[in-house]
mmCIF file of C-alpha atoms in Angstrom:
data_model
loop_
_atom_site.group_PDB
_atom_site.id
_atom_site.type_symbol
_atom_site.label_atom_id
_atom_site.label_comp_id
_atom_site.label_asym_id
_atom_site.label_seq_id
_atom_site.Cartn_x
_atom_site.Cartn_y
_atom_site.Cartn_z
ATOM 1 C CA MET A 243 -21.778 -21.819 9.911
ATOM 2 C CA GLY A 244 -21.121 -21.363 6.200
ATOM 3 C CA ARG A 245 -19.925 -18.423 4.221
ATOM 4 C CA ARG A 246 -21.572 -15.087 4.767
ATOM 5 C CA GLU A 247 -21.526 -11.774 2.958
ATOM 6 C CA PHE A 248 -19.320 -9.235 4.739
ATOM 7 C CA ASP A 249 -20.505 -5.634 4.673
ATOM 8 C CA ALA A 250 -17.031 -4.198 4.140
ATOM 9 C CA VAL A 251 -15.989 -0.732 3.106
ATOM 10 C CA LYS A 252 -16.514 -0.935 -0.641
ATOM 11 C CA PRO A 253 -13.569 -0.238 -2.914
ATOM 12 C CA PRO A 254 -13.925 2.806 -5.146
ATOM 13 C CA VAL A 255 -13.890 2.915 -8.875
ATOM 14 C CA ILE A 256 -10.331 2.830 -10.142
ATOM 15 C CA ASN A 257 -9.908 6.562 -10.624
ATOM 16 C CA GLN A 258 -11.286 7.504 -7.227
ATOM 17 C CA PRO A 259 -9.289 7.611 -3.961
ATOM 18 C CA ILE A 260 -8.898 4.343 -2.103
ATOM 19 C CA ALA A 261 -8.508 6.228 1.163
ATOM 20 C CA THR A 262 -11.839 6.927 2.828
ATOM 21 C CA LYS A 263 -10.511 10.156 4.282
ATOM 22 C CA GLN A 264 -8.134 12.858 3.144
ATOM 23 C CA ASN A 265 -6.560 15.779 4.904
ATOM 24 C CA SER A 266 -6.361 19.295 3.554
ATOM 25 C CA SER A 267 -2.635 19.280 2.799
ATOM 26 C CA SER A 268 -1.673 19.113 -0.851
ATOM 27 C CA VAL A 269 0.628 16.288 -1.822
ATOM 28 C CA THR A 270 3.028 18.636 -3.584
ATOM 29 C CA SER A 271 3.544 20.721 -0.453
ATOM 30 C CA VAL A 272 4.196 17.631 1.668
ATOM 31 C CA LEU A 273 6.619 16.253 -0.920
ATOM 32 C CA GLU A 274 8.556 19.516 -0.742
ATOM 33 C CA SER A 275 8.855 19.070 3.025
ATOM 34 C CA LEU A 276 10.423 15.593 2.839
ATOM 35 C CA PRO A 277 14.206 15.282 3.216
ATOM 36 C CA VAL A 278 16.047 14.382 0.018
ATOM 37 C CA LYS A 279 19.142 12.175 0.052
ATOM 38 C CA GLY A 280 20.569 8.973 -1.357
ATOM 39 C CA LYS A 281 19.659 5.492 -0.204
ATOM 40 C CA SER A 282 21.445 3.955 2.743
ATOM 41 C CA PRO A 283 23.007 0.509 2.243
ATOM 42 C CA LYS A 284 20.618 -2.421 2.467
ATOM 43 C CA THR A 285 22.940 -4.045 5.008
ATOM 44 C CA GLY A 286 21.030 -5.617 7.879
ATOM 45 C CA TYR A 287 17.660 -5.615 6.159
ATOM 46 C CA ALA A 288 15.303 -8.484 6.853
ATOM 47 C CA ARG A 289 11.535 -8.526 6.799
ATOM 48 C CA THR A 290 11.608 -9.628 10.420
ATOM 49 C CA GLN A 291 13.118 -6.226 11.260
ATOM 50 C CA PHE A 292 9.581 -4.941 10.650
ATOM 51 C CA SER A 293 7.158 -7.716 11.489
ATOM 52 C CA ASN A 294 7.107 -11.448 12.046
ATOM 53 C CA GLY A 295 3.787 -11.942 10.297
ATOM 54 C CA TRP A 296 0.699 -9.756 10.094
ATOM 55 C CA ALA A 297 -0.626 -7.868 13.092
ATOM 56 C CA LYS A 298 -4.008 -8.973 14.422
ATOM 57 C CA VAL A 299 -7.048 -6.959 15.421
ATOM 58 C CA SER A 300 -9.299 -9.234 17.463
ATOM 59 C CA GLU A 301 -9.657 -12.369 15.308
ATOM 60 C CA CYS A 302 -8.517 -10.758 12.056
ATOM 61 C CA ASP A 303 -5.015 -10.288 10.704
ATOM 62 C CA MET A 304 -4.136 -7.305 8.552
ATOM 63 C CA ARG A 305 -4.150 -9.311 5.332
ATOM 64 C CA ASN A 306 -7.804 -10.177 5.775
ATOM 65 C CA ILE A 307 -8.668 -6.700 7.018
ATOM 66 C CA ILE A 308 -7.219 -5.176 3.849
ATOM 67 C CA LEU A 309 -8.899 -7.776 1.639
ATOM 68 C CA ARG A 310 -12.201 -6.874 3.279
ATOM 69 C CA ARG A 311 -11.532 -3.187 2.690
ATOM 70 C CA ASP A 312 -10.415 -3.418 -0.937
ATOM 71 C CA LEU A 313 -12.426 -6.280 -2.455
ATOM 72 C CA ASP A 314 -16.008 -6.244 -3.667
ATOM 73 C CA ALA A 315 -18.571 -9.016 -3.113
ATOM 74 C CA VAL A 316 -16.527 -10.235 -0.160
ATOM 75 C CA GLN A 317 -17.361 -13.520 1.526
ATOM 76 C CA VAL A 318 -15.708 -14.599 4.765
ATOM 77 C CA ASP A 319 -15.697 -17.751 6.835
ATOM 78 C CA GLU A 320 -17.152 -17.973 10.330
ATOM 79 C CA VAL A 321 -14.013 -16.496 11.874
ATOM 80 C CA CYS A 322 -12.533 -13.791 9.686
ATOM 81 C CA LYS A 323 -10.745 -15.144 6.648
ATOM 82 C CA VAL A 324 -11.798 -13.799 3.272
ATOM 83 C CA VAL A 325 -12.647 -16.792 1.091
ATOM 84 C CA SER A 326 -13.639 -14.968 -2.088
ATOM 85 C CA GLY A 327 -14.188 -11.562 -3.616
ATOM 86 C CA ILE A 328 -13.556 -9.346 -6.612
ATOM 87 C CA LEU A 329 -10.650 -6.911 -6.784
ATOM 88 C CA ARG A 330 -10.789 -3.946 -9.105
ATOM 89 C CA ASP A 331 -7.037 -3.809 -9.199
ATOM 90 C CA PRO A 332 -5.717 -0.262 -8.844
ATOM 91 C CA TYR A 333 -2.319 -1.121 -10.330
ATOM 92 C CA THR A 334 -3.552 -2.565 -13.629
ATOM 93 C CA GLY A 335 -7.177 -1.444 -13.831
ATOM 94 C CA ARG A 336 -8.243 -5.051 -14.341
ATOM 95 C CA GLU A 337 -10.800 -7.060 -12.428
ATOM 96 C CA VAL A 338 -9.281 -9.972 -10.521
ATOM 97 C CA ALA A 339 -11.343 -12.757 -8.980
ATOM 98 C CA PHE A 340 -10.011 -13.878 -5.602
ATOM 99 C CA THR A 341 -10.590 -17.370 -4.230
ATOM 100 C CA ARG A 342 -8.719 -18.579 -1.182
ATOM 101 C CA GLY A 343 -6.713 -21.718 -1.891
ATOM 102 C CA ALA A 344 -3.226 -23.137 -2.296
ATOM 103 C CA GLY A 345 -3.097 -22.331 -6.004
ATOM 104 C CA THR A 346 -5.173 -19.151 -6.045
ATOM 105 C CA SER A 347 -4.572 -17.016 -2.941
ATOM 106 C CA ALA A 348 -1.511 -15.383 -4.509
ATOM 107 C CA ASP A 349 -3.641 -13.961 -7.334
ATOM 108 C CA VAL A 350 -4.372 -11.082 -4.962
ATOM 109 C CA GLN A 351 -1.552 -9.952 -2.696
ATOM 110 C CA ILE A 352 -1.189 -7.241 -0.080
ATOM 111 C CA ASP A 353 1.391 -4.730 -1.215
ATOM 112 C CA HIS A 354 3.404 -2.437 1.011
ATOM 113 C CA VAL A 355 3.010 0.789 -0.963
ATOM 114 C CA VAL A 356 6.381 1.880 0.372
ATOM 115 C CA ALA A 357 8.252 -1.409 0.181
ATOM 116 C CA LEU A 358 9.827 -2.424 3.475
ATOM 117 C CA SER A 359 13.310 -2.747 2.008
ATOM 118 C CA ASN A 360 12.928 0.697 0.444
ATOM 119 C CA ALA A 361 11.824 2.051 3.803
ATOM 120 C CA TRP A 362 14.872 0.421 5.397
ATOM 121 C CA GLN A 363 17.134 2.293 2.986
ATOM 122 C CA THR A 364 15.377 5.632 3.417
ATOM 123 C CA GLY A 365 15.243 6.060 7.170
ATOM 124 C CA ALA A 366 13.526 3.071 8.769
ATOM 125 C CA GLN A 367 16.835 1.761 10.111
ATOM 126 C CA GLN A 368 16.603 4.587 12.630
ATOM 127 C CA LEU A 369 13.050 3.780 13.694
ATOM 128 C CA SER A 370 12.244 1.860 16.848
ATOM 129 C CA VAL A 371 11.084 -1.736 16.565
ATOM 130 C CA GLU A 372 7.585 -0.568 17.448
ATOM 131 C CA ARG A 373 7.518 2.048 14.678
ATOM 132 C CA ARG A 374 8.806 -0.420 12.100
ATOM 133 C CA TYR A 375 6.088 -2.860 13.157
ATOM 134 C CA ALA A 376 3.510 -0.098 12.776
ATOM 135 C CA LEU A 377 4.840 0.764 9.310
ATOM 136 C CA ALA A 378 4.534 -2.851 8.168
ATOM 137 C CA ASN A 379 0.933 -3.106 9.368
ATOM 138 C CA ASP A 380 -0.436 0.392 8.762
ATOM 139 C CA PRO A 381 -3.483 0.367 6.433
ATOM 140 C CA LEU A 382 -2.112 3.588 4.948
ATOM 141 C CA ASN A 383 0.807 1.539 3.601
ATOM 142 C CA LEU A 384 -1.194 -1.526 2.562
ATOM 143 C CA ILE A 385 -3.220 -2.154 -0.568
ATOM 144 C CA ALA A 386 -4.677 -5.242 -2.201
ATOM 145 C CA ALA A 387 -3.161 -5.667 -5.654
ATOM 146 C CA ASP A 388 -2.873 -8.055 -8.565
ATOM 147 C CA GLY A 389 -0.248 -10.616 -7.590
ATOM 148 C CA LYS A 390 1.749 -10.366 -10.808
ATOM 149 C CA ALA A 391 1.828 -6.568 -10.669
ATOM 150 C CA ASN A 392 2.952 -6.689 -7.049
ATOM 151 C CA GLN A 393 5.760 -9.086 -7.902
ATOM 152 C CA GLN A 394 6.795 -6.882 -10.807
ATOM 153 C CA LYS A 395 6.982 -3.880 -8.503
ATOM 154 C CA SER A 396 8.983 -5.790 -5.882
ATOM 155 C CA ASP A 397 10.854 -3.228 -3.740
ATOM 156 C CA SER A 398 10.951 -0.475 -6.374
ATOM 157 C CA ASP A 399 10.391 3.171 -5.585
ATOM 158 C CA ALA A 400 8.526 5.619 -7.834
ATOM 159 C CA ALA A 401 11.652 6.250 -9.901
ATOM 160 C CA SER A 402 11.768 2.582 -10.917
ATOM 161 C CA TRP A 403 8.123 1.510 -11.028
ATOM 162 C CA LEU A 404 4.679 3.062 -11.366
ATOM 163 C CA PRO A 405 1.309 1.356 -11.865
ATOM 164 C CA SER A 406 0.463 0.640 -15.493
ATOM 165 C CA ASN A 407 -2.970 2.074 -14.683
ATOM 166 C CA LYS A 408 -2.145 5.754 -15.210
ATOM 167 C CA ALA A 409 -5.427 6.830 -13.597
ATOM 168 C CA PHE A 410 -4.127 5.551 -10.263
ATOM 169 C CA ARG A 411 -0.639 7.033 -10.340
ATOM 170 C CA CYS A 412 -1.503 10.257 -8.528
ATOM 171 C CA GLN A 413 -3.132 8.339 -5.676
ATOM 172 C CA TYR A 414 -0.266 5.857 -5.571
ATOM 173 C CA VAL A 415 2.379 8.567 -5.298
ATOM 174 C CA ALA A 416 0.262 10.468 -2.775
ATOM 175 C CA ARG A 417 0.071 7.383 -0.582
ATOM 176 C CA GLN A 418 3.835 6.861 -0.746
ATOM 177 C CA ILE A 419 4.411 10.481 0.227
ATOM 178 C CA ALA A 420 1.930 10.184 3.103
ATOM 179 C CA VAL A 421 3.679 7.084 4.442
ATOM 180 C CA LYS A 422 7.086 8.731 4.177
ATOM 181 C CA GLN A 423 5.811 11.767 6.049
ATOM 182 C CA VAL A 424 4.180 9.754 8.843
ATOM 183 C CA TYR A 425 7.260 7.576 9.394
ATOM 184 C CA SER A 426 9.929 10.258 8.884
ATOM 185 C CA LEU A 427 11.396 8.643 5.768
ATOM 186 C CA TRP A 428 13.218 10.488 3.025
ATOM 187 C CA VAL A 429 13.035 10.398 -0.763
ATOM 188 C CA THR A 430 15.946 10.067 -3.162
ATOM 189 C CA PRO A 431 16.528 12.762 -5.802
ATOM 190 C CA ALA A 432 15.357 10.408 -8.578
ATOM 191 C CA GLU A 433 12.337 9.347 -6.559
ATOM 192 C CA LYS A 434 11.317 12.947 -5.875
ATOM 193 C CA SER A 435 11.707 13.834 -9.548
ATOM 194 C CA ALA A 436 9.491 10.914 -10.589
ATOM 195 C CA MET A 437 6.860 11.907 -8.039
ATOM 196 C CA GLU A 438 6.898 15.516 -9.207
ATOM 197 C CA THR A 439 6.376 14.379 -12.798
ATOM 198 C CA VAL A 440 3.330 12.334 -11.787
ATOM 199 C CA LEU A 441 1.892 15.175 -9.708
ATOM 200 C CA LEU A 442 2.029 17.599 -12.631
ATOM 201 C CA ARG A 443 -1.171 15.867 -13.763
ATOM 202 C CA CYS A 444 -2.907 16.390 -10.412
ATOM 203 C CA PRO A 445 -1.507 19.465 -8.604
ATOM 204 C CA ASP A 446 -4.511 19.567 -6.262
ATOM 205 C CA GLN A 447 -4.198 15.935 -5.150
ATOM 206 C CA GLN A 448 -4.849 15.738 -1.418
ATOM 207 C CA MET A 449 -3.098 13.584 1.134
ATOM 208 C CA PRO A 450 -4.720 10.287 2.156
ATOM 209 C CA VAL A 451 -4.897 9.653 5.878
ATOM 210 C CA GLN A 452 -5.891 5.977 5.978
#
């Protein structure tokens, strides 16, 4: 069998929610409910504390599941792997062509919206192994992004990094807040302040649920 078109959930235009569902809670009210304190030491952090590779659903790993969700014009091989597609990158607003290959796959990366090391320093140390694994593989915390933008973000929180695409900032912050609520993580004072500043532009922003 050759390549085939995959009828994936189509990504939205850049200034529309990536999440296909939202709940009725406002982001600002949920942010107010999150604990606020300083970061814990990074001591003991390793990516393997969360996941030794991507989780799989049937034949597909989470990387390919998220690529299918977030890319347009997706083509997959006979098993599951996404071999090409177009990303309308939420972080930069640019269109990025994805082609699987040794020199090109990194052009589109899967970002943990709440970086795992940030999660480790804001409560994930206290989570069970199972909950940390879930956090690392939860579609709520995963988004396909321009590789360079993802590397620039690294493990920054909202106080240190926000997408250059200002139209996406409300959704980005909302997703971070949703993840922190679901996994009982806290925000730092600087992080909360940065989130509040973003949300001044969108006080009615609703919480994503997936």
